[in-house]
Structures are given as C-alpha cells and as structure tokens.
C-alpha positions as a printed NumPy array, in Angstrom:
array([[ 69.578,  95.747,  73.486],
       [ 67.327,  92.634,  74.734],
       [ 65.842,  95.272,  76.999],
       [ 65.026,  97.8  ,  73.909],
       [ 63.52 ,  95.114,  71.595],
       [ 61.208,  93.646,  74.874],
       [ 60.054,  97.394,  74.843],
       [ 59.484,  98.192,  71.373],
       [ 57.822,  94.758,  71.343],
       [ 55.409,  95.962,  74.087],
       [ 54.601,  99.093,  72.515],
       [ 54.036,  97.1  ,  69.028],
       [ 51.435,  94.786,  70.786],
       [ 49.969,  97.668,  72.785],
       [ 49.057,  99.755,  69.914],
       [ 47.199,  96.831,  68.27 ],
       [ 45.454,  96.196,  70.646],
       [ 44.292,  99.828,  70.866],
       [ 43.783,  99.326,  67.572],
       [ 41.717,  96.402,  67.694],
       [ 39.347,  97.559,  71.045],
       [ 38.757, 100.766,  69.204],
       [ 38.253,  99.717,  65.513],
       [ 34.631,  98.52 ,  65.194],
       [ 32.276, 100.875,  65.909],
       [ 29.042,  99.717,  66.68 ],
       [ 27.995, 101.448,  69.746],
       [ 26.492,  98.468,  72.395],
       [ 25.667,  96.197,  69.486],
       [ 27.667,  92.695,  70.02 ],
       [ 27.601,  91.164,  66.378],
       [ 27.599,  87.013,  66.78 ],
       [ 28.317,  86.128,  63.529],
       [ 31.966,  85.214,  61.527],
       [ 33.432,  88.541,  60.653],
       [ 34.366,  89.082,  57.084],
       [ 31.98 ,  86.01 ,  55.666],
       [ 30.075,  87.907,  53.174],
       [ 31.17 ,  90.796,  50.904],
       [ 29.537,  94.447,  49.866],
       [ 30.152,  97.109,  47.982],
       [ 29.89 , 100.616,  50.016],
       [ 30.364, 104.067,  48.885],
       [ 32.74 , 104.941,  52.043],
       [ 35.841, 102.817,  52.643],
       [ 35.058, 100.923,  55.847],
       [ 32.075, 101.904,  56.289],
       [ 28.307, 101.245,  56.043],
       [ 25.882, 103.654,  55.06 ],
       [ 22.385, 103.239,  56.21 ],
       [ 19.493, 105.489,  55.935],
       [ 16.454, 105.457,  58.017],
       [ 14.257, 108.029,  59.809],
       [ 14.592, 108.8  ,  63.249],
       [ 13.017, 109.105,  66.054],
       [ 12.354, 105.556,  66.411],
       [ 13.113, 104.056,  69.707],
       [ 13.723, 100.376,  70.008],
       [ 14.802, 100.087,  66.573],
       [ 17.272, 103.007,  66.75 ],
       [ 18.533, 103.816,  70.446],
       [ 20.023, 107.553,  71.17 ],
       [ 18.438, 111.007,  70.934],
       [ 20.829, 111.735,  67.147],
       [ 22.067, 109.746,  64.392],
       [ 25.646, 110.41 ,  65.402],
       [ 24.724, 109.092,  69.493],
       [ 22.593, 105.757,  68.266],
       [ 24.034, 102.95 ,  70.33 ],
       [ 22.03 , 100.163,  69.494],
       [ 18.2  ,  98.618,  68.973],
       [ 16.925,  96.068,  66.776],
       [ 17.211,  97.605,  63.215],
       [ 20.581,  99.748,  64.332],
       [ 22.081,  95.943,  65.866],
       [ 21.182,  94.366,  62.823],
       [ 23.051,  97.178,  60.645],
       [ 25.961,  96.533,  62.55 ],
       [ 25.356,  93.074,  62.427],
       [ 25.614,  92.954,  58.53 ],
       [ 28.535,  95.542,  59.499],
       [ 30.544,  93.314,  60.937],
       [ 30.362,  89.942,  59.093],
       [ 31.149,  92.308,  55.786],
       [ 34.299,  93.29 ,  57.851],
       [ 33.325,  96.761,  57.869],
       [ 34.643,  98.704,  60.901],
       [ 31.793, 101.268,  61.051],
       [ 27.859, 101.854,  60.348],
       [ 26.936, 105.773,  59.632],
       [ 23.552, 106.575,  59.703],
       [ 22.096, 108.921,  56.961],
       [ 18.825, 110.648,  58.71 ],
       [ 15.621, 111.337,  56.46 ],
       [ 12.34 , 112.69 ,  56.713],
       [ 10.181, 109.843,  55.687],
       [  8.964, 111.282,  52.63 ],
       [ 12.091, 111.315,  51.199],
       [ 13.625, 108.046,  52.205],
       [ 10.07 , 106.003,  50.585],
       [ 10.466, 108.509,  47.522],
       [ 13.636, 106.67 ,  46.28 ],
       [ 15.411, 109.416,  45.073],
       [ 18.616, 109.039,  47.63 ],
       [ 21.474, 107.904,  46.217],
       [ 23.812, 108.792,  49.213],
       [ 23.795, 105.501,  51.288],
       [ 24.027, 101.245,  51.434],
       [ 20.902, 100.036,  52.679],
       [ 17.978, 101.296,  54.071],
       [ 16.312, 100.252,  57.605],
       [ 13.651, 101.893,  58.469],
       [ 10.529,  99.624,  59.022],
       [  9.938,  99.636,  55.66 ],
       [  7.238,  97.122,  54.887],
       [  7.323,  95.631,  51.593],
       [  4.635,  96.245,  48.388],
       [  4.389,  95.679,  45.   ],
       [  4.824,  99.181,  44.212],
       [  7.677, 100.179,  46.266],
       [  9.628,  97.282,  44.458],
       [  9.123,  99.531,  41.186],
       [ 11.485, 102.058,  43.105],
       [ 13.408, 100.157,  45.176],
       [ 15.63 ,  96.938,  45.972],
       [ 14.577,  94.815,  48.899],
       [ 15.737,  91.776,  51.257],
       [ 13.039,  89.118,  51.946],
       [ 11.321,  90.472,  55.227],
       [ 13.155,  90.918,  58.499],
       [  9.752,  91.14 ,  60.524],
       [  6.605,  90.522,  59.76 ],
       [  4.219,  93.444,  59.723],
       [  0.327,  94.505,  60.37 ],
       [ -1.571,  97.363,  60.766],
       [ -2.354,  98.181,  64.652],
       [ -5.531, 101.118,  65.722],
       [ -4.742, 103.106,  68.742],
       [ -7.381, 105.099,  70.263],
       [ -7.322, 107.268,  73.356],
       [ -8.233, 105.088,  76.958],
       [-12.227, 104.979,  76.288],
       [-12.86 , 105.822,  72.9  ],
       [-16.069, 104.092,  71.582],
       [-13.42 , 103.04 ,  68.633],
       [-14.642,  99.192,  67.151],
       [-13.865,  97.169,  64.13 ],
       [-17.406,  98.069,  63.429],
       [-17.713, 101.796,  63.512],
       [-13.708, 102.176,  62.23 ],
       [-14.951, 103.454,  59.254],
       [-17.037, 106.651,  60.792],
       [-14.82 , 107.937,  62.638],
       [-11.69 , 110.388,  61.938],
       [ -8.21 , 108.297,  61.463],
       [ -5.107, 109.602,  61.118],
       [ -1.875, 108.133,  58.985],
       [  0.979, 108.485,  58.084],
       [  1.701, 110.073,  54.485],
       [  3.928, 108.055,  52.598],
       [  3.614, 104.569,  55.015],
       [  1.928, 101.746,  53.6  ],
       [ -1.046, 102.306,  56.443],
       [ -1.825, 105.25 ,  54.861],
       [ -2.591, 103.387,  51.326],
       [ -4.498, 100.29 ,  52.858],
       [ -6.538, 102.617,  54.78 ],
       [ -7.267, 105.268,  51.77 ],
       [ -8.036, 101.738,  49.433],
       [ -9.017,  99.148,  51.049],
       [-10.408, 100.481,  54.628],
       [-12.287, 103.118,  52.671],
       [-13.153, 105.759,  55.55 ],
       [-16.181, 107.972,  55.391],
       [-13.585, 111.234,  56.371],
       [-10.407, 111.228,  54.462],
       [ -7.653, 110.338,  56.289],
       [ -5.278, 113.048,  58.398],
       [ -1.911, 112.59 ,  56.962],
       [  0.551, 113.24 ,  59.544],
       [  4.509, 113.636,  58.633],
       [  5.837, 111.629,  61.297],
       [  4.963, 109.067,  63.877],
       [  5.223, 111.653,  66.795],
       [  2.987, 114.481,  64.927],
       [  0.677, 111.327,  64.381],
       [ -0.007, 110.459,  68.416],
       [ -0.105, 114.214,  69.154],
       [ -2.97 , 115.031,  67.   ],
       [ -4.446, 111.943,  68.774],
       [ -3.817, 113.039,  72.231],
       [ -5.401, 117.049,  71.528],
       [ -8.417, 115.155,  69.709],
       [ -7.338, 116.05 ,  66.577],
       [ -8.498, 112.186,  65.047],
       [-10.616, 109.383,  67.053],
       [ -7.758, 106.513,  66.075],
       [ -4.488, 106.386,  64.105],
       [ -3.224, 103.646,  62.285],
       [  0.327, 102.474,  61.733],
       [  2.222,  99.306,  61.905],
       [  1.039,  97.177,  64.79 ],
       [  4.965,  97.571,  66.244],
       [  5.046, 101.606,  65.659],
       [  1.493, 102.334,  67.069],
       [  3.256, 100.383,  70.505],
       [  6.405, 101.321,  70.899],
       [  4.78 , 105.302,  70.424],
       [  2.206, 104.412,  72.538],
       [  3.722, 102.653,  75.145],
       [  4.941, 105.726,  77.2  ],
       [  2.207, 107.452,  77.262],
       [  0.885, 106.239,  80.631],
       [ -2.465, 104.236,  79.269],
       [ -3.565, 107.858,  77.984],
       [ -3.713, 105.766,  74.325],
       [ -4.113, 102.033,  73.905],
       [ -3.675,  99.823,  71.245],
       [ -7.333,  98.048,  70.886],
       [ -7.219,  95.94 ,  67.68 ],
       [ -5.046,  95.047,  64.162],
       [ -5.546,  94.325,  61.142],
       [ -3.492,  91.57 ,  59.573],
       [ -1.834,  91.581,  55.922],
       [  0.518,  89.189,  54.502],
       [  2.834,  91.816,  55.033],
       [  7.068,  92.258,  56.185],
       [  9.572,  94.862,  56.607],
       [ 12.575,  94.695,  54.398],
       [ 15.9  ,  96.02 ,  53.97 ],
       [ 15.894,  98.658,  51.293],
       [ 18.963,  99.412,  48.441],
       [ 18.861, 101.69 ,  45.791],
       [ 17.376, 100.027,  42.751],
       [ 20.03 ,  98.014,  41.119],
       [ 22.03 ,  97.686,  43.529],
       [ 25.186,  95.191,  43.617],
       [ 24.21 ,  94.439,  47.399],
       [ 20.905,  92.721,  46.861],
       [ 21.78 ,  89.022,  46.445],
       [ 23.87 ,  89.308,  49.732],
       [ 21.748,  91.765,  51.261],
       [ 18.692,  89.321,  50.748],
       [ 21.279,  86.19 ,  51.882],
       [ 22.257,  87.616,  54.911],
       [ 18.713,  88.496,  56.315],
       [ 17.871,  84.555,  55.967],
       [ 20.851,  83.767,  57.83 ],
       [ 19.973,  86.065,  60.749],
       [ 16.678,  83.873,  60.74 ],
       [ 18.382,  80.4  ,  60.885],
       [ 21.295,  81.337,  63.17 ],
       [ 18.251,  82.826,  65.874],
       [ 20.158,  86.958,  65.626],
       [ 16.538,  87.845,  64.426],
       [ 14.72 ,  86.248,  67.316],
       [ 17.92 ,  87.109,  69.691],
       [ 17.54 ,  90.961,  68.501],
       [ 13.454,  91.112,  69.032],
       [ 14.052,  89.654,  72.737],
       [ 16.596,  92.179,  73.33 ],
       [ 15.238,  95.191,  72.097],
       [ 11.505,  95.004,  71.115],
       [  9.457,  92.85 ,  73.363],
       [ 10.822,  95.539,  76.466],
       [  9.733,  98.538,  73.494],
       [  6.016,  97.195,  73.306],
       [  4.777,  96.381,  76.867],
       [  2.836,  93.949,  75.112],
       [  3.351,  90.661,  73.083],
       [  1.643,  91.935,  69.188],
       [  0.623,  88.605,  68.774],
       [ -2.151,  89.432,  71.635],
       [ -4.117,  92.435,  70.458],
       [ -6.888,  91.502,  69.104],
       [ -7.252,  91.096,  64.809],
       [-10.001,  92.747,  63.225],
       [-11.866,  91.082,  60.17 ],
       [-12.686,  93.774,  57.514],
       [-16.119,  92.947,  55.444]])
C-alpha cells in the first residue's frame, strides 16, 4: 500500500513537472522579471497575441511566425508574456500596409518597429518608446551619395513607414520617392540600380544591409526626436500597463540586456557611429 501511494506520488510530481518544463512557450527567450506582476486582457485564454510584419531578423528570429524563437522585439513579447502569467505569445503576421492602417482587430499588441507620430496616435494606442529611432541612407559601396546632393538623386522608401513621410515632407526630393512594399523589395531595387539610396530607420537600413557583403553601406542619418512603440488597438484596456511595463524594462536594464543580446550582433556597427546629416 506504502509502495502504491510512493508510486502514484511519483507519477503526481512527474507530470507537473512535465507540466511546468513544457507550459511557457517562448521559444529561447528567458523572461527575468516576477511572473504574474502585472495583468492584461487578451482575446485568447493564455495567450498573447502580437502582430508584426515579418521578415525582420534580429527583432524576430526564425524563417515563419509559427518557428520565431527569439530576438529583441519577439523576447520582449514574451517578456510582457510572462510577467502577465501568460503561458504563450502567437504571432499574427501582416503585410505592413495593413498592420500601420489600423484596421486589425485580431490581436494584443503590436511590435513591429513602429516609430511613433502624431498621426498614427489618431489610429492607434501606444507605449512610451522602446527604442529610440532615426532615419539611416544606404547607398551601394561607391555611390557619389552626400548630405548635399541627397536631394537629386533617386531614393527609395518604404510606403506606409514614417521614412517615407519625412522624406516626401520634409526632405523634399527633386524625383518622387520609389515606394517599395517591404524592406527586402526596398534593398533589391537598390542592388539592380533601381534607386541611388534608400531610406529607412537607421536600425532596418543595418540589420538589411549588413549581409550583404559591403555591396551596400550605411553612409549617414538623419536624426528626429523619434521612438518605436508598442502598438494596441485604439482604446484598448492594455495601454496603462502596456505603457507601465515598457518603463520597467528600462529601469530593471531587460531593454539594454535585450539590445546586447540581439541587436548590436544584427548591425555590425554601433548606430550611434554613422555619421548625422544636418538638413538646411
């Protein structure tokens, strides 16, 4: 009898602990913080929803949303995950155009390097930025490309991302602008000569960039007071914590700890050393 209950006590504790090695899924993400400290409101049990548009190495990690193991905005999902005591993060997979349209309704929160304007607050929710954001000009290895003569030449954008408004208003080109669909379609038209530069975020222009074997170089940024923020659907219940949580991962260092980890590796190349361009 002694025997029986030492067995069925065995099995008890062996099943929870299969339980509890296989119930948070968060790929190779290791979330630091207290689990269960802060609470959301998700529209699957368990579970939190984020959208975001892939490809987008370093921030998302794996060649599909359902094989993502980890990266900076993926870790940082999981991160907010894990101290909401939610077992699992699902990723909801967008074409850029319609994740910055705002008219998804079928996630949590948004990550997707989404840097923060006065406009896109008239559509959307947002946390205070996560990372701070400017505008980096990649050229092919050579190109007579200079703060100067930016404005001649042929840029290309992409539609939808707030490069693609600063350089339409404020950059003013002589050629309109190529609007490109995605970051990848962006560098490829830059590669067969399709544009002379293309301008993105400072961080996207690298990380695409970086493996291309010094065939395209990042020569020069422009700075603007300018972050990426968590997105929610306008209205949202989540915001308050949402925007709470994101100071947090600045004070307790999982910000700086997930930039280390996933982004200064990405780049090749500390940001903070290309060179800023003044605009007249």
């Amino acid at each position: 009898m002694k025997s029986f209950a030492l067995l069925a006590a065995a099995g008890a504790f062996a099943v929870f602990a299969g339980a509890a090695a296989q119930a948070a899924e968060y790929g190779k993400c290791e979330p630091q913080g207290e689990r269960g400290s802060i609470k959301l409101e998700t529209i699957a049990a368990d579970t939190l929803t984020v959208a975001t548009v892939l490809p987008n190495p370093g921030w998302y990690n794996g060649v599909s949303p359902e094989k993502i193991e980890d990266g900076f905005e993926y870790c940082m999902g999981a991160e907010i995950a894990h101290r909401a005591g939610l077992d699992k993060v699902r990723l909801v997979n967008m074409a850029w155009d319609q994740y910055i349209s705002g008219t998804a309704s079928n996630y949590d929160i948004g990550i997707a390097g989404t840097t923060i304007t006065e406009a896109r607050k008239q559509v959307f929710d947002f946390s205070q930025p996560y990372f701070s954001s400017n505008l980096g000009v990649a050229v092919k290895k050579g190109a007579d490309v200079t703060a100067e003569n930016i404005r001649t030449k042929r840029i290309g954008v992409l539609q939808g991302n707030m490069g693609s408004d600063w350089v339409i208003g404020t950059l003013k080109p002589e050629q309109q602008p190529g609007l490109y669909q995605s970051q990848p379609d962006m560098v490829t038209a830059l590669i067969a000569g399709q544009v002379d530069a293309i301008i993105s975020d400072t961080t996207l222009v690298l990380s695409a960039t970086n493996g291309t074997n010094g065939m395209i170089e990042v020569i020069g940024q422009f700075e603007l007071d300018q972050g990426y923020g968590i997105v929610l659907p306008k209205g949202s219940a989540n915001a308050a914590t949402i925007d709470q949580a994101v100071a947090t991962f600045r004070e307790d260092g999982t910000l700086a700890g997930l930039s280390a980890k996933y982004l200064t590796p990405l780049f090749g190349v500390d940001p903070a050393t290309i060179p800023v361009w003044k605009q007249d």
